[in-house]
mmCIF file of C-alpha atoms in Angstrom:
data_model
loop_
_atom_site.group_PDB
_atom_site.id
_atom_site.type_symbol
_atom_site.label_atom_id
_atom_site.label_comp_id
_atom_site.label_asym_id
_atom_site.label_seq_id
_atom_site.Cartn_x
_atom_site.Cartn_y
_atom_site.Cartn_z
ATOM 1 C CA HIS A 1 388.377 138.070 21.798
ATOM 2 C CA TYR A 2 387.983 134.826 22.407
ATOM 3 C CA LEU A 3 388.849 134.120 25.884
ATOM 4 C CA GLN A 4 385.255 136.842 26.692
ATOM 5 C CA LEU A 5 383.246 134.375 24.681
ATOM 6 C CA ALA A 6 384.417 131.375 26.628
ATOM 7 C CA ARG A 7 384.850 132.853 29.474
ATOM 8 C CA ARG A 8 382.303 136.045 30.070
ATOM 9 C CA PRO A 9 380.733 135.935 33.315
ATOM 10 C CA PRO A 10 376.559 135.555 33.817
ATOM 11 C CA ALA A 11 374.232 138.784 32.872
ATOM 12 C CA ARG A 12 374.302 140.686 36.403
ATOM 13 C CA LEU A 13 370.956 142.474 35.992
ATOM 14 C CA ASP A 14 370.810 146.082 37.147
ATOM 15 C CA ALA A 15 368.523 148.646 36.414
ATOM 16 C CA GLU A 16 369.949 150.809 33.226
ATOM 17 C CA ASP A 17 368.477 153.330 32.034
ATOM 18 C CA LEU A 18 368.670 152.360 28.541
ATOM 19 C CA GLY A 19 368.820 155.497 26.501
ATOM 20 C CA GLU A 20 371.772 156.502 28.643
ATOM 21 C CA LEU A 21 373.469 153.571 27.722
ATOM 22 C CA ILE A 22 372.761 153.880 23.999
ATOM 23 C CA ASP A 23 374.095 157.704 24.372
ATOM 24 C CA ASP A 24 377.779 156.383 25.879
ATOM 25 C CA VAL A 25 377.811 153.731 23.098
ATOM 26 C CA ALA A 26 377.526 156.849 20.810
ATOM 27 C CA ARG A 27 380.283 159.203 22.879
ATOM 28 C CA LEU A 28 382.477 156.234 22.740
ATOM 29 C CA VAL A 29 382.567 155.757 18.556
ATOM 30 C CA GLN A 30 382.448 158.919 18.240
ATOM 31 C CA PRO A 31 386.420 159.384 17.530
ATOM 32 C CA GLU A 32 385.839 156.677 15.376
ATOM 33 C CA LEU A 33 382.915 157.914 13.463
ATOM 34 C CA GLU A 34 384.702 160.878 12.562
ATOM 35 C CA GLN A 35 387.749 159.341 11.470
ATOM 36 C CA HIS A 36 385.600 157.649 8.916
ATOM 37 C CA ASP A 37 383.212 160.231 8.176
ATOM 38 C CA ALA A 38 380.301 158.746 9.047
ATOM 39 C CA LYS A 39 377.334 160.206 11.603
ATOM 40 C CA LEU A 40 374.913 158.363 14.078
ATOM 41 C CA THR A 41 371.563 159.887 14.991
ATOM 42 C CA LEU A 42 369.644 158.533 17.375
ATOM 43 C CA ALA A 43 365.591 157.827 17.878
ATOM 44 C CA LEU A 44 365.178 156.748 21.117
ATOM 45 C CA ASP A 45 361.888 156.370 23.294
ATOM 46 C CA GLU A 46 361.582 157.209 27.276
ATOM 47 C CA LEU A 47 361.902 153.485 28.693
ATOM 48 C CA PRO A 48 361.740 153.347 32.385
ATOM 49 C CA PRO A 49 364.907 151.642 34.001
ATOM 50 C CA GLN A 50 365.511 148.069 32.304
ATOM 51 C CA ARG A 51 367.278 145.349 34.319
ATOM 52 C CA VAL A 52 370.038 144.289 32.214
ATOM 53 C CA ASP A 53 373.636 143.830 32.233
ATOM 54 C CA GLY A 54 374.990 146.869 30.816
ATOM 55 C CA ASN A 55 378.447 146.432 30.639
ATOM 56 C CA GLN A 56 377.719 143.224 28.138
ATOM 57 C CA LEU A 57 374.750 145.153 26.638
ATOM 58 C CA ARG A 58 377.585 148.246 25.897
ATOM 59 C CA GLN A 59 379.787 145.766 24.166
ATOM 60 C CA ALA A 60 376.870 144.422 22.131
ATOM 61 C CA LEU A 61 376.057 147.461 21.172
ATOM 62 C CA LEU A 62 379.457 148.552 20.191
ATOM 63 C CA ASN A 63 380.515 145.253 18.170
ATOM 64 C CA VAL A 64 377.207 146.344 15.852
ATOM 65 C CA VAL A 65 378.021 149.955 15.671
ATOM 66 C CA GLN A 66 382.074 149.112 14.541
ATOM 67 C CA ASN A 67 380.666 146.708 12.347
ATOM 68 C CA ALA A 68 378.757 149.269 10.716
ATOM 69 C CA VAL A 69 381.589 151.827 10.311
ATOM 70 C CA GLN A 70 384.061 148.923 9.317
ATOM 71 C CA ALA A 71 381.755 147.836 6.874
ATOM 72 C CA GLY A 72 381.039 151.260 5.234
ATOM 73 C CA GLY A 73 378.364 152.477 6.483
ATOM 74 C CA ARG A 74 378.714 156.199 6.341
ATOM 75 C CA THR A 75 375.003 157.556 7.733
ATOM 76 C CA LEU A 76 373.794 154.955 10.939
ATOM 77 C CA ARG A 77 370.955 155.331 12.715
ATOM 78 C CA CYS A 78 370.209 153.655 16.042
ATOM 79 C CA THR A 79 366.338 153.222 17.536
ATOM 80 C CA LEU A 80 365.049 152.236 20.879
ATOM 81 C CA SER A 81 361.180 150.907 21.065
ATOM 82 C CA ALA A 82 359.168 148.791 23.418
ATOM 83 C CA ASP A 83 355.974 147.495 23.627
ATOM 84 C CA ALA A 84 354.337 144.966 26.608
ATOM 85 C CA GLU A 85 356.689 142.298 26.722
ATOM 86 C CA ARG A 86 359.847 143.372 24.638
ATOM 87 C CA VAL A 87 362.684 146.814 23.841
ATOM 88 C CA ARG A 88 363.539 146.486 20.806
ATOM 89 C CA LEU A 89 367.073 148.495 19.683
ATOM 90 C CA SER A 90 368.144 148.297 16.149
ATOM 91 C CA VAL A 91 371.235 149.631 14.650
ATOM 92 C CA SER A 92 371.119 150.910 10.416
ATOM 93 C CA ASP A 93 373.680 151.751 8.246
ATOM 94 C CA ASP A 94 373.779 153.060 4.675
ATOM 95 C CA GLY A 95 377.036 150.173 3.729
ATOM 96 C CA PRO A 96 377.401 147.881 1.314
ATOM 97 C CA GLY A 97 375.263 145.218 3.110
ATOM 98 C CA MET A 98 375.396 141.214 2.784
ATOM 99 C CA ASP A 99 374.287 138.639 0.983
ATOM 100 C CA ASP A 100 372.363 135.865 2.342
ATOM 101 C CA VAL A 101 375.644 133.317 2.847
ATOM 102 C CA ALA A 102 376.965 136.243 5.206
ATOM 103 C CA ILE A 103 374.031 136.490 6.634
ATOM 104 C CA ALA A 104 373.731 133.009 7.477
ATOM 105 C CA LYS A 105 377.078 132.908 8.967
ATOM 106 C CA ALA A 106 376.977 136.588 10.580
ATOM 107 C CA PHE A 107 376.988 135.378 14.133
ATOM 108 C CA ASP A 108 379.173 131.915 13.841
ATOM 109 C CA PRO A 109 382.383 132.463 15.590
ATOM 110 C CA PHE A 110 385.811 133.065 13.433
ATOM 111 C CA PHE A 111 383.960 134.035 10.664
ATOM 112 C CA SER A 112 384.601 137.527 9.206
ATOM 113 C CA THR A 113 384.215 139.328 5.839
ATOM 114 C CA LYS A 114 387.067 142.041 7.150
ATOM 115 C CA ALA A 115 390.576 141.064 6.346
ATOM 116 C CA GLN A 116 391.650 141.795 9.960
ATOM 117 C CA GLY A 117 388.675 140.634 11.532
ATOM 118 C CA THR A 118 388.672 137.953 14.422
ATOM 119 C CA GLY A 119 384.898 137.123 13.492
ATOM 120 C CA LEU A 120 384.014 136.764 17.065
ATOM 121 C CA GLY A 121 382.379 140.227 17.906
ATOM 122 C CA LEU A 122 379.187 139.216 16.061
ATOM 123 C CA ALA A 123 379.692 135.709 18.096
ATOM 124 C CA ILE A 124 379.791 137.546 21.227
ATOM 125 C CA THR A 125 376.990 140.010 20.606
ATOM 126 C CA ARG A 126 374.440 137.022 20.364
ATOM 127 C CA GLN A 127 375.662 134.961 23.327
ATOM 128 C CA ILE A 128 375.096 138.318 24.874
ATOM 129 C CA LEU A 129 371.560 138.754 23.839
ATOM 130 C CA GLU A 130 370.955 135.411 24.351
ATOM 131 C CA ASP A 131 371.891 135.442 28.575
ATOM 132 C CA HIS A 132 369.681 138.363 28.470
ATOM 133 C CA GLY A 133 366.613 136.019 27.026
ATOM 134 C CA GLY A 134 366.402 137.870 23.939
ATOM 135 C CA THR A 135 367.561 137.386 19.988
ATOM 136 C CA VAL A 136 370.071 139.125 17.459
ATOM 137 C CA THR A 137 368.780 139.506 13.809
ATOM 138 C CA VAL A 138 370.008 140.946 10.724
ATOM 139 C CA ASP A 139 368.344 142.532 8.125
ATOM 140 C CA SER A 140 370.502 143.031 4.511
ATOM 141 C CA ALA A 141 370.950 142.845 1.026
ATOM 142 C CA PRO A 142 373.822 143.582 -0.718
ATOM 143 C CA GLY A 143 373.332 147.607 -2.016
ATOM 144 C CA ARG A 144 370.951 148.041 0.487
ATOM 145 C CA GLY A 145 372.515 148.188 4.086
ATOM 146 C CA THR A 146 372.407 146.564 7.249
ATOM 147 C CA THR A 147 369.595 146.764 10.308
ATOM 148 C CA VAL A 148 370.511 144.520 13.254
ATOM 149 C CA TRP A 149 367.906 144.195 15.908
ATOM 150 C CA PHE A 150 368.048 143.212 19.678
ATOM 151 C CA GLU A 151 364.831 142.341 21.066
ATOM 152 C CA LEU A 152 364.993 141.813 24.952
ATOM 153 C CA PRO A 153 362.540 140.782 26.678
ATOM 154 C CA ARG A 154 361.102 144.038 28.714
ATOM 155 C CA ARG A 155 362.244 143.887 32.395
ATOM 156 C CA SER A 156 361.142 147.075 34.203
ATOM 157 C CA ALA A 157 363.504 147.889 37.312
ATOM 158 C CA PRO A 158 361.132 147.995 40.278
ATOM 159 C CA GLU A 159 359.227 151.525 41.281
ATOM 160 C CA GLY A 160 362.353 153.563 43.335
ATOM 161 C CA ALA A 161 365.007 151.640 42.179
ATOM 162 C CA ASP A 162 368.157 153.808 41.240
ATOM 163 C CA VAL A 163 369.723 152.935 38.497
ATOM 164 C CA GLY A 164 372.880 151.331 38.801
ATOM 165 C CA ASP A 165 371.863 149.217 41.428
ATOM 166 C CA ASP A 166 370.974 145.268 41.593
ATOM 167 C CA PRO A 167 367.659 144.971 43.410
ATOM 168 C CA GLY A 168 369.069 140.872 44.241
ATOM 169 C CA ARG A 169 371.811 142.349 45.982
ATOM 170 C CA ARG A 170 369.869 144.004 48.481
#
């Protein structure tokens, strides 16, 4: 994890269907969800492909979903929406929530509330979002769960670009 934070390559922006990207992560975490008797529901607006680094964004989303399950969330919801300027993705859970001190430190490297945690997952997530020109924020309180928000600049892929193609490489 430390090497991912220290040596991550720059974001490589390709045309990605964010709905499919989120579906990929949901399928990937399904065994962990079942193991913890948790459920993830998706509410995804249809968007044209966006220019993002799909692998990095998958990692960021995976970090957040796994944290929600490991913190005790059993009902998770992932949403995707956009306006003319921003794409918004959120992951909400019904876990124990975090106090103000934990929220303030959540994205600090090596901060973890888990006994076995490295404290690097959310630090990597923040860096990935910043590399995309975006932000990640947390809304939480003890006893009411947590919502993590990703906001990215809207970068629609050029018309006719194949999903997974980088128009800059042509």
